[in-house]
GROMACS .gro file of C-alpha atoms in nm:
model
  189
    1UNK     CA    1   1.599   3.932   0.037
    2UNK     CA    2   1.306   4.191  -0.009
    3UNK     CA    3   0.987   4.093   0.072
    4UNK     CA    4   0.669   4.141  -0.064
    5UNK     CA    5   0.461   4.265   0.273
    6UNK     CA    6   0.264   3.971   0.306
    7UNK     CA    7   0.269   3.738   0.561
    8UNK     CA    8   0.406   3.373   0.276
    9UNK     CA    9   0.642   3.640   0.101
   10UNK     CA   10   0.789   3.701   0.477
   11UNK     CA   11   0.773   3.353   0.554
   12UNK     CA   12   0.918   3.266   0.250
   13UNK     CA   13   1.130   3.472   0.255
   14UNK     CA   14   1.263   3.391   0.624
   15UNK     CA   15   1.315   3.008   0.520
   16UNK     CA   16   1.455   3.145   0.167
   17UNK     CA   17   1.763   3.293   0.358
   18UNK     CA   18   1.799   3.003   0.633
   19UNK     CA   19   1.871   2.761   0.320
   20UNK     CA   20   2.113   3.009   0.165
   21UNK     CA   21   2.286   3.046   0.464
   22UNK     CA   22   2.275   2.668   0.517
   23UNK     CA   23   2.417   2.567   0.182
   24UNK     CA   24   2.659   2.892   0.220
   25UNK     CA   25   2.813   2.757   0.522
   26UNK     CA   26   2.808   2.406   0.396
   27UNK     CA   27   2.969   2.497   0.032
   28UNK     CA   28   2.661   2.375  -0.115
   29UNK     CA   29   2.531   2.687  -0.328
   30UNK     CA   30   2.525   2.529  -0.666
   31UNK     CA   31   2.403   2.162  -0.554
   32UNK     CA   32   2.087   2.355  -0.374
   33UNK     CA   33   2.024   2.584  -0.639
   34UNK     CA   34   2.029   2.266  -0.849
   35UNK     CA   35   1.793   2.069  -0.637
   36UNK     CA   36   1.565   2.343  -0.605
   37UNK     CA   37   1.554   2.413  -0.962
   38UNK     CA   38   1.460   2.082  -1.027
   39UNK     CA   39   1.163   2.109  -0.766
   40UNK     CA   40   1.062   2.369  -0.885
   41UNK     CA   41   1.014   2.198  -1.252
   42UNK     CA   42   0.868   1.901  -1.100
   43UNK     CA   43   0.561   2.155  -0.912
   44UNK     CA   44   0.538   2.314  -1.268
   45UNK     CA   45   0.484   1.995  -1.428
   46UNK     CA   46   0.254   1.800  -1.163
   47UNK     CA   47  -0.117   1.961  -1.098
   48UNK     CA   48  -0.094   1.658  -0.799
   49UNK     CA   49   0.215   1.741  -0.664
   50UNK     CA   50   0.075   2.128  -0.602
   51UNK     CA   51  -0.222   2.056  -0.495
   52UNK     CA   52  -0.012   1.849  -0.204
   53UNK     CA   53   0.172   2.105  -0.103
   54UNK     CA   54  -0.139   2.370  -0.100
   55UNK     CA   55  -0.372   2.090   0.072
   56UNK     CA   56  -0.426   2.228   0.467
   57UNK     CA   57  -0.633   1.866   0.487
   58UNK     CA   58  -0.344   1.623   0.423
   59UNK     CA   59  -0.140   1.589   0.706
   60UNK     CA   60   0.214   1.677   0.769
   61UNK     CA   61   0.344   1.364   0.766
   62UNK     CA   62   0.126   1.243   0.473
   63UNK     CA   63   0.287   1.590   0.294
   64UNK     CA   64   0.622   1.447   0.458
   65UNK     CA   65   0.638   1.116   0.323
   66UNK     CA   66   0.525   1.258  -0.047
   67UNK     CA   67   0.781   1.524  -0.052
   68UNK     CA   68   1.031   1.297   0.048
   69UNK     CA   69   0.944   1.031  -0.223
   70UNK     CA   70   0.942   1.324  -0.495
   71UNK     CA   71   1.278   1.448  -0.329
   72UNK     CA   72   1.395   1.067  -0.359
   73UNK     CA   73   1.308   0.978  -0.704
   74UNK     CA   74   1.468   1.337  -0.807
   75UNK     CA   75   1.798   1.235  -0.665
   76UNK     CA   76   1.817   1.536  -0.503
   77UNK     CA   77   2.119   1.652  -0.198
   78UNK     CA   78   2.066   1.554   0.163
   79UNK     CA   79   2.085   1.901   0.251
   80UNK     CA   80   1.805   2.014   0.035
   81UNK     CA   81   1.559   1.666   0.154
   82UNK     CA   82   1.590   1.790   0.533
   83UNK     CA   83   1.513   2.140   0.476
   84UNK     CA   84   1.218   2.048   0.299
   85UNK     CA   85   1.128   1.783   0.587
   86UNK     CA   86   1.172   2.050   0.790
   87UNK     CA   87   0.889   2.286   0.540
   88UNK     CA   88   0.695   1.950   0.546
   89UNK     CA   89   0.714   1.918   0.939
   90UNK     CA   90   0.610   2.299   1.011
   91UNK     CA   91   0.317   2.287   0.768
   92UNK     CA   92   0.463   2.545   0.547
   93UNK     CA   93   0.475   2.385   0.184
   94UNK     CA   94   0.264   2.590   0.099
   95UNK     CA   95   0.491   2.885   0.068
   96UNK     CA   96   0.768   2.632  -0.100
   97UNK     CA   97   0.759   2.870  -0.411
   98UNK     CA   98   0.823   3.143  -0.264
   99UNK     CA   99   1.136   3.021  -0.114
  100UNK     CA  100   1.277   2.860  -0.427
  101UNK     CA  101   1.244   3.169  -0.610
  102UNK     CA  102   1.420   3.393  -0.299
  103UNK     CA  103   1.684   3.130  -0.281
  104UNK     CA  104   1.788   3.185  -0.620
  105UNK     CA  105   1.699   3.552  -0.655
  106UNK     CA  106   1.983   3.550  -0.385
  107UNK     CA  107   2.230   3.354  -0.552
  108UNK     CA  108   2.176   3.531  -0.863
  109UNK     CA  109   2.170   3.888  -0.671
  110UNK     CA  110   2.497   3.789  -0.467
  111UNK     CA  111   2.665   3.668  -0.830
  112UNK     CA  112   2.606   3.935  -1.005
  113UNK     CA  113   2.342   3.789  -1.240
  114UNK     CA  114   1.995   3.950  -1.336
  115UNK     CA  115   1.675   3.718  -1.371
  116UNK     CA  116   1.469   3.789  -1.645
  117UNK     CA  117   1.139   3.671  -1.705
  118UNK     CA  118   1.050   3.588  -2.087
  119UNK     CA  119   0.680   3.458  -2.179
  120UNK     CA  120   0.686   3.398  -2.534
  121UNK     CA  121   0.342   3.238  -2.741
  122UNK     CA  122   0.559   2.960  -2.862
  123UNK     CA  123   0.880   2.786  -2.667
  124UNK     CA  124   1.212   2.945  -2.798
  125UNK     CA  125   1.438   2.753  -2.995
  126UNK     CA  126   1.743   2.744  -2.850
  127UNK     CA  127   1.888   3.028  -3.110
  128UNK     CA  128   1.610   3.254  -3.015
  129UNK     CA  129   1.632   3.169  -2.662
  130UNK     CA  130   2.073   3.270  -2.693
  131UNK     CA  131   1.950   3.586  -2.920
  132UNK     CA  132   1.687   3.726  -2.629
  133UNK     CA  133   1.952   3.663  -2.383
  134UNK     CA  134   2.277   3.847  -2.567
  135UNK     CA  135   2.001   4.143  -2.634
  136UNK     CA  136   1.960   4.156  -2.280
  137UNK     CA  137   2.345   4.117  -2.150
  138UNK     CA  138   2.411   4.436  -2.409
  139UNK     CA  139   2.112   4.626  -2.258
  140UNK     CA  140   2.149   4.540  -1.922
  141UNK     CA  141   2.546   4.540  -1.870
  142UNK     CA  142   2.560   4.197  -1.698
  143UNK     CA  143   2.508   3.858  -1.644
  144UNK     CA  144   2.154   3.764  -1.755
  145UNK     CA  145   1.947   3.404  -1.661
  146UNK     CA  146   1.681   3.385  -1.861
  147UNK     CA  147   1.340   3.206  -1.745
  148UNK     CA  148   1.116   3.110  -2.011
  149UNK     CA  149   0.744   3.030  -2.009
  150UNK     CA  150   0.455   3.024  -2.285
  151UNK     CA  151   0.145   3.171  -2.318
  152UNK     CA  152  -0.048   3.115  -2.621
  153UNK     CA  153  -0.258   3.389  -2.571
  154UNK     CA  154   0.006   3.626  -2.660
  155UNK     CA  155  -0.104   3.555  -3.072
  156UNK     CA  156   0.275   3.619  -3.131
  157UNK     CA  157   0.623   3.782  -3.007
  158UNK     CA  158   0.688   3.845  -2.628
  159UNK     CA  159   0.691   3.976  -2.302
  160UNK     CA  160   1.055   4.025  -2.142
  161UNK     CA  161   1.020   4.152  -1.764
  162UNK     CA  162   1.377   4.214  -1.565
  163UNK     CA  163   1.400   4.410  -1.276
  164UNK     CA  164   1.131   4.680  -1.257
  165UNK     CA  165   1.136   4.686  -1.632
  166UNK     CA  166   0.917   4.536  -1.890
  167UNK     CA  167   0.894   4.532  -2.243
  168UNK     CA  168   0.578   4.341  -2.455
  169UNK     CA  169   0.615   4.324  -2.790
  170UNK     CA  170   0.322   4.044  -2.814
  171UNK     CA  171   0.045   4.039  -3.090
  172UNK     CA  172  -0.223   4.076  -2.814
  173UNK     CA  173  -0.079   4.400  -2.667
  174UNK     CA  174  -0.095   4.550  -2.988
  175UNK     CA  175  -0.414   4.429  -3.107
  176UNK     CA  176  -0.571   4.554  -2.782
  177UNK     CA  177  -0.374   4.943  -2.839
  178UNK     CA  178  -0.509   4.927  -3.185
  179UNK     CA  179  -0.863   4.838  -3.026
  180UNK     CA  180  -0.816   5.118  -2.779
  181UNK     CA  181  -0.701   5.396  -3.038
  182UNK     CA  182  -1.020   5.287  -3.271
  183UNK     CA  183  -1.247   5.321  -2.988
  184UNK     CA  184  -1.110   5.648  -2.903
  185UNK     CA  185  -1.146   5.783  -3.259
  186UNK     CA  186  -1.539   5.669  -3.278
  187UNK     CA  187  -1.449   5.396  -3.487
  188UNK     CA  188  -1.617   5.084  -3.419
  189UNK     CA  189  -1.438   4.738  -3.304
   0.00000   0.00000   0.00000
């Protein structure tokens, strides 16, 4: 898994491909991958829960006990509550994101599959969310998983970023090359 050259992308990174190996070994892939998916939606949706896990003033076992009641309540594998016991225990929740996302980068990278990254202003219906993703399989050649977020800043359209590519077709790009090209004419904004 590549990192990023900095010392949580690293660290991430290290724990990232412990787990895989882990879950490898234990034919467990798809029940992680799972589980850490839905951790990752639970962070996304709890300002408390990442603040927890960011906090160097709560202590490990206070961060412990948390994680493992989240981890609980989410019904989540045995497998996946150790390992992050073991994050918990080593004061390294912190980085939690960063392994998630290497985790599955791996999975995906070792399946074949490219990640793509779509921020749209509006959530995608599930038509336009099938539509962006067939677009992609015929550009791309492959297996595409799509993940979606929103920015309502965009005015309109989207941003689609997979691999070292990225293409913005948002209201707020444009608006801001229109601004650009006025300004460069001596037009006024």
């Amino acid at each position: 898994m590549a990192s990023e050259g900095t010392g949580v992308s690293e660290l991430a990174a290290r724990y990232s491909t412990a787990l895989f190996e882990l879950a490898d070994e234990n034919q467990a892939l798809d029940t992680v991958a799972s589980d850490l998916t839905t951790l990752k939606q639970i962070l996304a949706e709890s300002a408390d829960l990442r603040r927890l896990v960011r906090s160097p003033v709560i202590s490990r076992a206070d961060q412990g006990k948390a994680m493992a009641a989240v981890l609980d309540s989410a019904g989540v594998s045995d497998l996946t509550k150790r390992f992050i016991g073991l994050v918990a225990a080593n004061r390294r929740l912190f980085a939690i994101d960063g392994m998630i996302e290497g985790f599955l980068a791996e999975l995906a990278r070792r399946r074949g599959e490219v990640t793509a990254q779509v921020t749209s202003a509006q959530p995608l219906s599930d038509a336009q969310r099938n539509a962006v993703i067939d677009a992609l399989k015929a550009s791309i050649g492959s297996k595409v998983l799509v993940n979606t977020s929103v920015d309502p800043e965009l005015i309109g359209g989207m941003i689609v970023k997979f691999g070292s590519r990225m293409v913005d077709t948002s209201v707020r790009t444009k608006l801001n090359k229109l601004q650009l090209a006025m300004k460069a004419s001596g037009g006024s904004v």
